[in-house]
Amino acid sequence: MNAANAADAASTTNTANGADVMVRIENVHKSFGGLPVLRGVSASCARSEVVCLIGRSGSGKSTLLRCVNHLEKPDAGRITVDGELIGYEDRGGRLVERRERDVERQRRDVGMVFQRFNLFPHLTAAENIALAPRKLRGLSRAEARELAVASLERVGLADRRDAYARHLSGGQQQRVAIARALAMEPKVLLFDEPTSALDPELVGEVLGVMRAVAEQGMTMIVVTHELHFAREVAGQVLFMEDGVIVEAGPPEDVLVRPRHERTRAFVSRTLR
Amino acid sequence: MGWSTSSAPVVHLGSPAEIPPEDRLHPRPHPLRWVTGAVVLAVLGFLVLSFARGRIDWAVVREFLTAEKILAGLGQTILISVLAMLIGIALGTCFAVMRLSANPVLSTVAWLYVWLFRGTPVLLQLMMWFNLGLIFPTLGVPGLFEEPTINVITPFAAALLGLGINEGAYLTEVIRGGILSVDSGQAEAASALGLSRRTALAKVVLPQAMPAIIPPIGNEAIGMLKTSSLAAAISYTEILTNAQQIYYVNGKVMELLIVAAVWYLAATSVTSVGQYYLERRFQRSAVRRRSVADRIITAAVARLRRGAR
Ligand SMILES: Nc1ncnc2c1ncn2[C@@H]1O[C@H](COP(=O)(O)OP(=O)(O)OP(=O)(O)O)[C@@H](O)[C@H]1O
Ligand SMILES: [Mg+2]
């Protein structure tokens, strides 16, 4: 009885939908200068699950994503990655922001891919990828380069290892950015509209790489307007509006048979 | 009209076409350019001629150009300029980072530094450093060691402090501007990878700020070579002081001033060449417009290189 209770308690902290939880977001609030942007967001993402976050512009998707690696500081609530509280620590019942060094260590486990790629333009593709492993994981120059080339292979760009960002197409740049995040072997990868800045004919190659990374078991939270991708790859789709999650569930529910009027309106407008 | 406008448009297919003479296109003639050029050259020629015929003893100029005292002064000028620039770059980087810090105390202190040292004449600052002994008769850590200020603040030390700290205030603004010119997404991407702010600054932001920082630093270095002559006021012996001392004796005022001018021009020219190469190094991608001076320098260096081989 006791053991069963203990197991029950453990299951509520460590699993969601019966699976291992990688990212848990609990009642997160955030305002910018009095304007509430996140108004109590709770969600979770299982290990190796792909969660797609959809919603209109300004609904708070980027802000939520940026809270997960503490690029944005929430005002209230908790975010854990693999059971570890992100950005804050419990000091006798009060949650206090962590030292910068600890936040930096936590960020190594949370990769991020940006809408505008944000490759370092003064470095080659391989150098972009090698920088963080060299500085943070103590790899030698040669080891880091080897790792960089291996990461580039994963996104099909090993032959462009010595190219600077400006000599790569947008799609290639975003694939290098994905390789850069992968090289740190993160526990979860965050994508903030990774294909929104791309010419239409380049979207496919980036989504293809993302799909392959997902199939290799990476946990991913993806903000996207590519509902076809969400439909095929996501385990869970969250629809956000005005700082709250309006609807959540498997894609065949949220995207095909939305229960809420607002979700239905968004999906039909986006798919049109 | 040499060609018909009435005929229907013709699509020429297949083989490359001939160019009949009436189809050739010509650049617009600029006859006025020749006139203005000639006028300017005439004025220049007149100026050169008047100096050549003026009462300047060119033999004296030639004689003192390599005089020991002049060369020693030149050495002192270059020494103080280089050291003061290095201090200025170090201080400028440090205070620029402080100015951008989230800590309000640090950014206010940095702001005060710039306000104070940019807002007062450098000559005044030099004199204050030199006379520091009037406020602090001795310097040091009480109990550990103490020195009379007069012994510590030599003309050289005062010049170094005065010029270096003043330069730091200007370079703080230059470097801060350079850092701000880098897209904030760069620092963000570095943070997201887990890099510390210090590493992000050193490896990601500053290298990209260089194209915006190098040209003004080059200008400042050229300015420093000339500003260092103000240190003469606190009896630091540099090239201008030494030139003055010589003409007090032999009365050849203009000749010695010309000697100093020649050396200043030589030093600033060498600095410009250095700046040119630094700029090129940090501006690999940008399309550059080349001035005549630019082309002369490159050609000259290429010739020197060939000669050296
Ligand atoms: N740093 C900031 N300072 C002030 N307001 C901000 C800041 N970042 C975001 N906001 C505001 O917060 C709201 C939500 O922004 P957010 O970027 O999270 O939306 P989003 O869902 O990602 O939209 P989009 O699809 O346009 O990227 C917007 O109204 C935005 O203007
Ligand atoms: Mg966004």
XYZ file of C-alpha atoms and ligand atoms in Angstrom:
613
model
C 0.000 0.000 0.000
C 2.733 2.362 1.063
C 4.964 1.207 -1.711
C 2.143 1.628 -4.164
C 1.581 5.172 -2.913
C 5.243 5.958 -3.235
C 5.285 4.598 -6.753
C 2.193 6.633 -7.504
C 3.827 9.794 -6.193
C 6.949 9.064 -8.213
C 4.887 8.554 -11.323
C 3.319 12.000 -10.999
C 6.709 13.663 -10.846
C 8.596 11.611 -13.380
C 6.130 10.609 -16.032
C 3.523 12.139 -18.218
C 1.162 10.006 -20.277
C 3.046 7.050 -18.847
C 6.393 8.143 -20.350
C 9.509 9.692 -18.885
C 9.232 13.518 -18.656
C 12.066 15.539 -20.137
C 10.675 19.068 -19.930
C 8.040 20.146 -17.458
C 6.564 23.636 -17.497
C 4.420 24.544 -14.492
C 2.288 27.665 -14.185
C 4.798 29.958 -15.899
C 3.978 33.675 -15.906
C 5.826 36.478 -17.630
C 5.078 40.145 -18.316
C 7.020 42.745 -20.251
C 6.642 46.097 -18.546
C 3.183 45.357 -17.200
C 1.996 43.615 -20.381
C 1.256 39.981 -19.503
C 2.663 37.708 -22.202
C 2.529 34.339 -20.428
C -0.397 33.916 -18.054
C 0.038 30.559 -16.383
C 1.392 28.053 -18.887
C 1.715 24.393 -17.904
C 2.828 21.640 -20.245
C 5.228 18.757 -20.421
C 7.302 17.023 -23.007
C 8.287 13.371 -22.717
C 11.763 12.056 -23.460
C 12.194 11.679 -27.247
C 8.877 13.397 -27.869
C 8.396 16.189 -30.406
C 6.072 18.924 -29.160
C 4.914 21.541 -31.667
C 3.859 24.914 -30.360
C 1.507 26.818 -32.640
C -0.415 30.047 -32.354
C -0.776 33.511 -33.778
C 1.959 36.117 -33.798
C 2.307 37.705 -30.372
C 0.667 34.835 -28.500
C 3.823 34.247 -26.438
C 5.347 31.189 -28.159
C 8.888 32.574 -28.422
C 8.761 33.915 -24.895
C 7.772 30.514 -23.537
C 10.496 28.779 -25.521
C 13.107 31.265 -24.337
C 12.116 30.644 -20.734
C 13.117 26.999 -21.132
C 16.808 27.927 -21.533
C 16.508 30.991 -19.293
C 17.186 33.485 -22.094
C 14.023 35.037 -20.679
C 13.413 35.109 -16.932
C 9.884 34.078 -15.988
C 8.141 36.016 -13.211
C 6.577 32.939 -11.629
C 6.329 29.199 -12.134
C 8.786 26.367 -12.587
C 10.520 24.805 -15.564
C 12.467 21.589 -15.191
C 14.627 19.774 -17.730
C 15.324 16.138 -16.893
C 14.164 16.850 -13.337
C 16.461 19.847 -12.794
C 14.899 23.232 -12.059
C 16.053 25.682 -14.742
C 17.439 29.084 -13.760
C 16.336 28.984 -10.126
C 17.184 27.085 -6.968
C 15.217 26.366 -3.852
C 16.590 28.299 -0.888
C 14.508 27.302 2.103
C 11.225 27.355 0.207
C 12.047 30.454 -1.859
C 12.982 30.109 -5.497
C 16.008 32.312 -6.138
C 17.808 32.827 -9.436
C 20.918 30.710 -9.832
C 24.472 31.945 -10.272
C 25.359 32.778 -13.860
C 27.832 29.864 -13.987
C 25.078 27.390 -13.104
C 22.714 28.839 -15.684
C 25.453 28.501 -18.311
C 25.974 24.857 -17.352
C 22.220 24.199 -17.610
C 22.060 25.811 -21.039
C 24.512 23.265 -22.433
C 21.758 20.683 -22.054
C 19.207 22.812 -23.898
C 20.029 23.516 -27.526
C 18.345 26.287 -29.439
C 17.812 26.966 -33.135
C 16.744 30.475 -34.099
C 14.535 31.825 -36.830
C 17.414 33.922 -38.206
C 20.024 31.116 -37.806
C 22.433 33.374 -35.853
C 25.509 31.625 -37.194
C 28.741 33.389 -36.246
C 29.663 35.078 -39.554
C 33.384 35.420 -38.780
C 33.750 31.653 -38.407
C 33.427 28.785 -40.880
C 30.695 26.181 -40.551
C 33.042 23.809 -38.716
C 34.378 26.572 -36.464
C 30.818 27.607 -35.586
C 30.177 24.110 -34.341
C 33.560 23.543 -32.683
C 33.594 26.734 -30.592
C 31.321 25.669 -27.734
C 32.617 22.084 -27.362
C 36.166 23.427 -27.268
C 35.435 26.051 -24.647
C 32.976 24.063 -22.536
C 33.871 20.404 -22.880
C 37.621 20.850 -22.951
C 38.083 19.252 -26.369
C 41.317 19.910 -28.203
C 41.249 21.793 -31.471
C 41.529 18.559 -33.445
C 38.898 16.725 -31.403
C 36.493 19.630 -31.695
C 36.975 19.759 -35.452
C 36.355 16.047 -35.723
C 33.163 16.477 -33.718
C 32.168 19.413 -35.929
C 32.604 17.380 -39.097
C 30.656 14.504 -37.600
C 27.833 16.918 -36.692
C 27.889 18.369 -40.192
C 27.564 14.852 -41.555
C 24.361 14.439 -39.560
C 22.841 17.379 -41.437
C 24.384 16.387 -44.764
C 26.831 19.283 -45.019
C 30.229 17.746 -44.277
C 31.512 18.993 -47.653
C 30.763 22.618 -46.697
C 32.762 22.479 -43.462
C 35.101 25.333 -44.431
C 32.463 27.643 -45.884
C 31.521 30.896 -44.185
C 27.848 31.501 -43.456
C 27.534 34.117 -46.204
C 28.502 31.509 -48.788
C 25.757 29.127 -47.671
C 22.104 29.238 -48.648
C 19.557 29.978 -45.920
C 18.617 26.331 -45.713
C 22.243 25.281 -45.388
C 22.838 27.921 -42.716
C 19.933 26.629 -40.682
C 21.225 23.069 -41.039
C 24.625 24.201 -39.751
C 22.835 25.894 -36.844
C 21.113 22.607 -36.071
C 24.454 20.784 -36.242
C 25.933 23.393 -33.893
C 23.216 22.724 -31.338
C 23.508 18.939 -31.765
C 27.265 18.983 -31.155
C 26.667 19.900 -27.511
C 24.607 16.701 -27.153
C 21.678 18.507 -25.549
C 18.880 16.748 -23.719
C 16.324 18.833 -25.567
C 16.394 20.990 -28.696
C 14.274 24.133 -28.963
C 13.339 25.488 -32.404
C 11.868 28.972 -32.802
C 10.218 29.116 -36.246
C 13.258 27.503 -37.899
C 11.864 27.779 -41.424
C 10.095 31.156 -41.298
C 13.058 33.100 -42.694
C 13.612 30.685 -45.583
C 12.633 30.855 -49.225
C 9.831 28.339 -49.796
C 11.998 25.968 -51.830
C 14.499 25.673 -48.929
C 11.979 24.831 -46.221
C 11.878 21.152 -47.107
C 15.563 20.410 -46.533
C 15.460 21.921 -43.029
C 12.280 20.086 -42.081
C 13.859 16.905 -43.441
C 16.863 17.317 -41.152
C 14.571 18.062 -38.195
C 12.561 14.962 -38.900
C 15.736 12.854 -39.029
C 16.952 14.324 -35.734
C 13.564 13.532 -34.169
C 13.726 9.974 -35.446
C 17.100 9.550 -33.735
C 15.294 10.122 -30.442
C 15.959 13.810 -29.747
C 13.453 15.567 -27.508
C 12.270 18.654 -29.399
C 10.008 21.628 -28.753
C 9.254 23.323 -32.054
C 7.501 26.645 -32.576
C 6.275 26.447 -36.152
C 3.662 27.411 -38.679
C 4.380 24.241 -40.701
C 1.256 22.356 -39.718
C 2.019 19.482 -42.115
C 5.288 18.921 -40.303
C 3.488 19.081 -36.941
C 0.909 16.631 -38.199
C 3.503 14.078 -39.260
C 6.257 14.460 -36.656
C 4.725 15.843 -33.444
C 3.634 13.621 -30.593
C 1.790 16.546 -29.091
C 0.585 19.895 -30.427
C -0.020 22.894 -28.168
C -2.140 25.777 -29.406
C -1.379 29.040 -27.622
C -3.304 32.270 -27.558
C -2.897 35.396 -25.426
C -0.367 33.755 -23.144
C -2.290 30.585 -22.323
C -2.444 27.145 -23.891
C -5.927 26.843 -25.296
C -5.717 23.293 -26.561
C -3.235 20.438 -26.302
C -3.168 16.899 -27.585
C -2.054 14.603 -30.384
C -1.923 16.304 -33.784
C -4.802 14.301 -35.175
C -7.003 15.898 -32.505
C -5.689 19.466 -32.328
C -5.026 19.912 -36.030
C -7.769 17.757 -37.534
C -10.619 17.843 -35.015
C -9.956 20.902 -32.863
C -12.389 21.179 -29.978
C -12.043 24.923 -29.515
C -13.440 27.496 -31.859
C -10.203 29.555 -31.719
C -8.022 26.555 -32.573
C -10.315 25.702 -35.445
C -10.131 29.265 -36.778
C -6.319 29.315 -36.521
C -5.824 25.923 -38.143
C -8.129 26.605 -41.064
C -6.534 30.007 -41.646
C -2.992 28.596 -41.520
C -3.703 25.576 -43.715
C -5.402 27.654 -46.360
C 17.685 58.432 -86.559
C 20.258 55.858 -87.466
C 17.920 52.990 -86.844
C 14.327 52.291 -87.446
C 11.763 52.570 -84.665
C 8.891 51.486 -86.815
C 9.926 47.917 -87.478
C 8.493 45.178 -85.267
C 10.735 43.945 -82.401
C 13.172 41.346 -83.640
C 14.265 38.384 -81.579
C 17.769 37.351 -82.544
C 18.273 33.647 -82.018
C 21.304 31.389 -81.928
C 24.657 32.815 -83.037
C 26.425 35.818 -81.403
C 25.692 39.046 -83.310
C 28.124 41.527 -84.928
C 28.561 45.073 -83.505
C 28.104 47.684 -86.275
C 29.943 50.977 -85.508
C 26.725 52.925 -84.957
C 25.786 50.513 -82.143
C 28.895 51.282 -80.079
C 28.235 53.148 -76.849
C 30.606 55.837 -75.564
C 31.307 57.312 -72.102
C 30.162 60.879 -71.584
C 32.967 63.393 -72.261
C 33.992 65.617 -69.304
C 35.917 68.552 -70.830
C 35.478 70.652 -67.644
C 37.435 68.132 -65.592
C 40.559 68.972 -67.546
C 40.070 72.683 -66.923
C 39.566 72.338 -63.140
C 42.467 69.903 -62.943
C 44.763 72.329 -64.752
C 43.750 75.244 -62.485
C 44.376 73.247 -59.316
C 47.749 72.020 -60.603
C 48.764 75.587 -61.427
C 47.917 76.771 -57.900
C 49.845 73.860 -56.410
C 52.845 74.539 -58.626
C 52.862 78.149 -57.531
C 52.856 77.138 -53.843
C 55.687 74.646 -54.287
C 57.713 77.195 -56.206
C 57.286 79.873 -53.543
C 58.486 77.510 -50.817
C 61.448 76.416 -52.909
C 62.415 80.070 -53.482
C 61.498 81.182 -49.936
C 64.111 81.911 -47.321
C 64.433 78.346 -46.137
C 67.874 76.882 -45.740
C 67.233 73.387 -47.081
C 70.775 72.343 -46.234
C 69.980 72.902 -42.551
C 66.828 70.843 -42.900
C 68.826 68.034 -44.461
C 71.515 68.296 -41.792
C 69.158 68.127 -38.804
C 66.799 65.539 -40.269
C 69.065 62.805 -38.887
C 70.575 64.702 -35.962
C 70.943 62.548 -32.886
C 68.791 64.812 -30.749
C 65.982 64.812 -33.300
C 66.037 61.032 -33.668
C 66.064 60.589 -29.897
C 63.049 62.885 -29.651
C 61.313 60.928 -32.402
C 61.952 57.738 -30.428
C 60.387 59.297 -27.335
C 57.375 60.471 -29.350
C 56.812 57.002 -30.776
C 57.370 55.320 -27.413
C 54.884 57.459 -25.508
C 52.324 57.225 -28.341
C 52.472 53.437 -28.545
C 52.306 52.941 -24.792
C 49.524 55.486 -24.326
C 47.517 53.824 -27.137
C 47.935 50.419 -25.494
C 46.744 51.817 -22.167
C 43.886 53.542 -23.975
C 42.790 50.330 -25.726
C 42.916 48.350 -22.467
C 40.985 51.001 -20.549
C 38.573 51.562 -23.431
C 37.702 47.856 -23.677
C 37.301 47.593 -19.923
C 35.105 50.664 -19.553
C 33.064 49.861 -22.667
C 32.136 46.505 -21.150
C 31.381 48.225 -17.825
C 29.232 50.788 -19.603
C 27.132 47.985 -21.135
C 26.944 46.057 -17.867
C 23.610 45.365 -16.221
C 25.111 46.581 -12.940
C 24.059 50.253 -12.615
C 27.065 51.118 -10.446
C 29.509 49.852 -13.077
C 27.791 51.549 -15.984
C 27.526 54.841 -14.091
C 31.195 54.748 -13.140
C 32.096 54.134 -16.783
C 29.859 56.983 -17.860
C 31.539 59.297 -15.318
C 34.976 58.286 -16.571
C 34.110 59.230 -20.129
C 32.390 62.425 -19.031
C 35.334 63.553 -16.931
C 38.243 62.745 -19.233
C 36.557 63.622 -22.498
C 35.175 66.837 -21.101
C 38.452 68.473 -20.082
C 41.433 69.436 -22.247
C 44.171 66.836 -22.376
C 46.760 69.552 -21.745
C 45.036 70.359 -18.456
C 44.956 66.663 -17.538
C 48.681 66.338 -18.263
C 49.410 69.268 -15.983
C 47.254 67.852 -13.202
C 49.022 64.474 -13.327
C 52.364 66.209 -13.326
C 51.423 68.257 -10.252
C 49.822 65.359 -8.396
C 52.376 65.868 -5.611
C 50.588 69.056 -4.605
C 47.587 66.994 -3.375
C 49.386 63.770 -2.453
C 52.926 64.485 -1.256
C 53.648 60.758 -1.052
C 52.246 57.745 -2.937
C 51.997 54.128 -1.835
C 50.259 51.814 0.605
C 50.610 53.254 4.136
C 52.787 50.979 6.259
C 54.056 48.910 3.346
C 55.935 51.347 1.159
C 55.811 55.026 0.456
C 57.571 57.212 -2.092
C 57.590 60.971 -2.565
C 55.218 61.656 -5.470
C 57.909 63.677 -7.251
C 59.985 60.497 -7.636
C 57.078 58.401 -8.967
C 55.382 60.911 -11.252
C 58.223 61.684 -13.623
C 57.409 63.635 -16.796
C 57.291 60.257 -18.569
C 54.865 58.742 -16.041
C 52.661 61.835 -16.056
C 52.579 61.888 -19.859
C 51.742 58.181 -19.977
C 48.925 58.543 -17.441
C 47.569 61.718 -18.960
C 47.604 60.595 -22.588
C 46.614 56.967 -21.887
C 43.687 57.715 -19.601
C 42.417 60.461 -21.888
C 42.656 58.124 -24.871
C 40.802 55.426 -22.908
C 37.831 57.749 -22.546
C 37.574 58.227 -26.326
C 38.123 54.550 -27.064
C 35.454 53.557 -24.528
C 32.910 55.208 -26.796
C 34.461 53.741 -29.947
C 34.493 50.193 -28.577
C 31.041 50.500 -27.035
C 29.701 51.608 -30.402
C 31.439 48.655 -32.054
C 29.920 46.183 -29.610
C 26.464 47.693 -30.090
C 26.823 47.402 -33.869
C 26.855 43.588 -33.569
C 23.428 41.967 -33.899
C 22.126 40.974 -30.459
C 21.243 37.545 -31.864
C 24.961 36.742 -31.884
C 25.390 37.095 -28.127
C 22.108 35.273 -27.691
C 23.241 32.315 -29.790
C 26.465 32.164 -27.774
C 24.492 32.235 -24.508
C 22.155 29.526 -25.734
C 25.176 27.276 -26.304
C 26.175 27.796 -22.679
C 29.138 30.062 -23.369
C 29.906 32.558 -20.615
C 29.449 36.245 -21.282
C 33.202 36.716 -21.219
C 33.779 34.000 -23.853
C 30.893 35.299 -25.942
C 32.440 38.753 -25.882
C 35.946 37.577 -26.726
C 35.116 34.933 -29.332
C 31.853 36.077 -30.883
C 31.056 39.754 -30.343
C 34.399 41.571 -30.346
C 35.732 39.918 -33.533
C 32.600 41.091 -35.300
C 32.894 44.563 -33.793
C 36.425 44.940 -35.220
C 35.442 46.398 -38.620
C 33.660 49.184 -36.734
C 36.460 49.661 -34.190
C 39.677 49.493 -36.229
C 39.290 52.581 -38.440
C 38.592 54.971 -35.533
C 41.417 53.403 -33.507
C 43.714 54.062 -36.468
C 42.590 57.681 -36.543
C 43.140 57.929 -32.796
C 46.652 56.477 -33.160
C 47.503 59.103 -35.752
C 46.030 61.750 -33.490
C 48.055 60.433 -30.566
C 51.351 60.811 -32.443
C 50.557 64.504 -32.769
C 48.854 65.058 -29.391
C 51.884 63.616 -27.612
C 53.668 66.880 -28.448
C 51.548 68.473 -25.699
C 53.658 66.526 -23.201
C 56.336 69.103 -23.937
C 54.395 71.311 -21.510
C 55.328 69.005 -18.633
C 58.976 68.805 -19.761
C 58.727 65.386 -21.391
C 61.357 65.530 -24.103
C 59.928 64.470 -27.439
C 60.710 65.499 -30.990
C 59.083 68.941 -30.910
C 60.779 69.912 -27.619
C 64.132 68.888 -29.012
C 63.563 70.790 -32.229
C 62.739 73.865 -30.174
C 65.850 73.475 -28.065
C 67.977 73.334 -31.187
C 66.464 76.437 -32.797
C 66.773 78.412 -29.581
C 70.503 77.961 -30.115
C 70.958 78.283 -33.879
C 67.933 80.453 -34.742
C 66.839 78.217 -37.651
C 63.216 78.156 -36.498
C 61.408 77.190 -39.719
C 64.031 74.683 -40.761
C 63.736 72.719 -37.513
C 59.952 72.906 -37.537
C 60.073 71.447 -41.053
C 62.351 68.676 -39.775
C 59.796 67.823 -37.069
C 56.964 68.000 -39.608
C 58.760 65.567 -41.918
C 59.142 63.049 -39.122
C 55.530 63.451 -37.966
C 54.381 62.847 -41.549
C 56.578 59.766 -41.810
C 55.230 58.348 -38.536
C 51.588 59.042 -39.372
C 52.036 57.555 -42.864
C 53.450 54.342 -41.447
C 50.497 54.211 -39.029
C 48.095 54.661 -41.931
C 49.658 51.728 -43.747
C 49.273 49.615 -40.600
C 45.668 50.698 -40.298
C 45.078 49.788 -43.923
C 46.276 46.242 -43.375
C 44.360 45.793 -40.115
C 41.206 47.019 -41.781
C 41.656 44.671 -44.670
C 42.212 41.762 -42.321
C 39.052 42.408 -40.339
C 36.912 43.277 -43.320
C 37.280 40.204 -45.442
C 33.766 40.263 -46.794
C 32.907 43.900 -47.377
C 33.253 45.398 -50.815
C 35.816 48.168 -50.583
C 36.174 51.323 -52.598
C 39.823 52.075 -53.257
C 41.248 55.568 -53.142
C 44.334 56.623 -55.092
C 46.411 56.523 -51.890
C 45.137 53.021 -51.346
C 46.341 51.908 -54.741
C 49.701 53.654 -54.385
C 50.320 51.941 -51.051
C 49.403 48.500 -52.340
C 51.511 48.917 -55.456
C 54.486 50.170 -53.441
C 54.295 47.297 -51.002
C 53.997 44.794 -53.828
C 57.121 46.277 -55.418
C 59.011 46.128 -52.121
C 58.010 42.484 -51.711
C 59.229 41.640 -55.202
C 62.443 43.517 -54.492
C 62.987 41.626 -51.258
C 62.779 38.308 -53.010
N 11.849 41.787 -24.841
C 10.558 42.182 -24.946
N 10.171 43.376 -24.449
C 8.881 43.786 -24.526
N 7.895 43.070 -25.096
C 8.212 41.875 -25.616
C 9.558 41.376 -25.569
N 9.577 40.155 -26.158
C 8.315 39.932 -26.558
N 7.489 40.939 -26.234
C 6.037 41.018 -26.484
O 5.464 39.852 -25.983
C 4.410 39.397 -26.814
C 4.645 37.939 -27.174
O 5.832 37.860 -27.935
P 6.417 36.503 -28.494
O 7.633 36.858 -29.262
O 6.543 35.523 -27.397
O 5.257 36.057 -29.462
P 5.265 34.914 -30.563
O 4.101 34.063 -30.288
O 6.596 34.252 -30.610
O 5.007 35.717 -31.879
P 5.688 35.576 -33.339
O 4.915 34.545 -34.065
O 5.493 36.934 -33.917
O 7.128 35.238 -33.149
C 4.391 40.321 -27.999
O 3.352 41.235 -27.814
C 5.722 41.011 -27.961
O 5.607 42.314 -28.438
Mg 8.221 34.259 -32.018
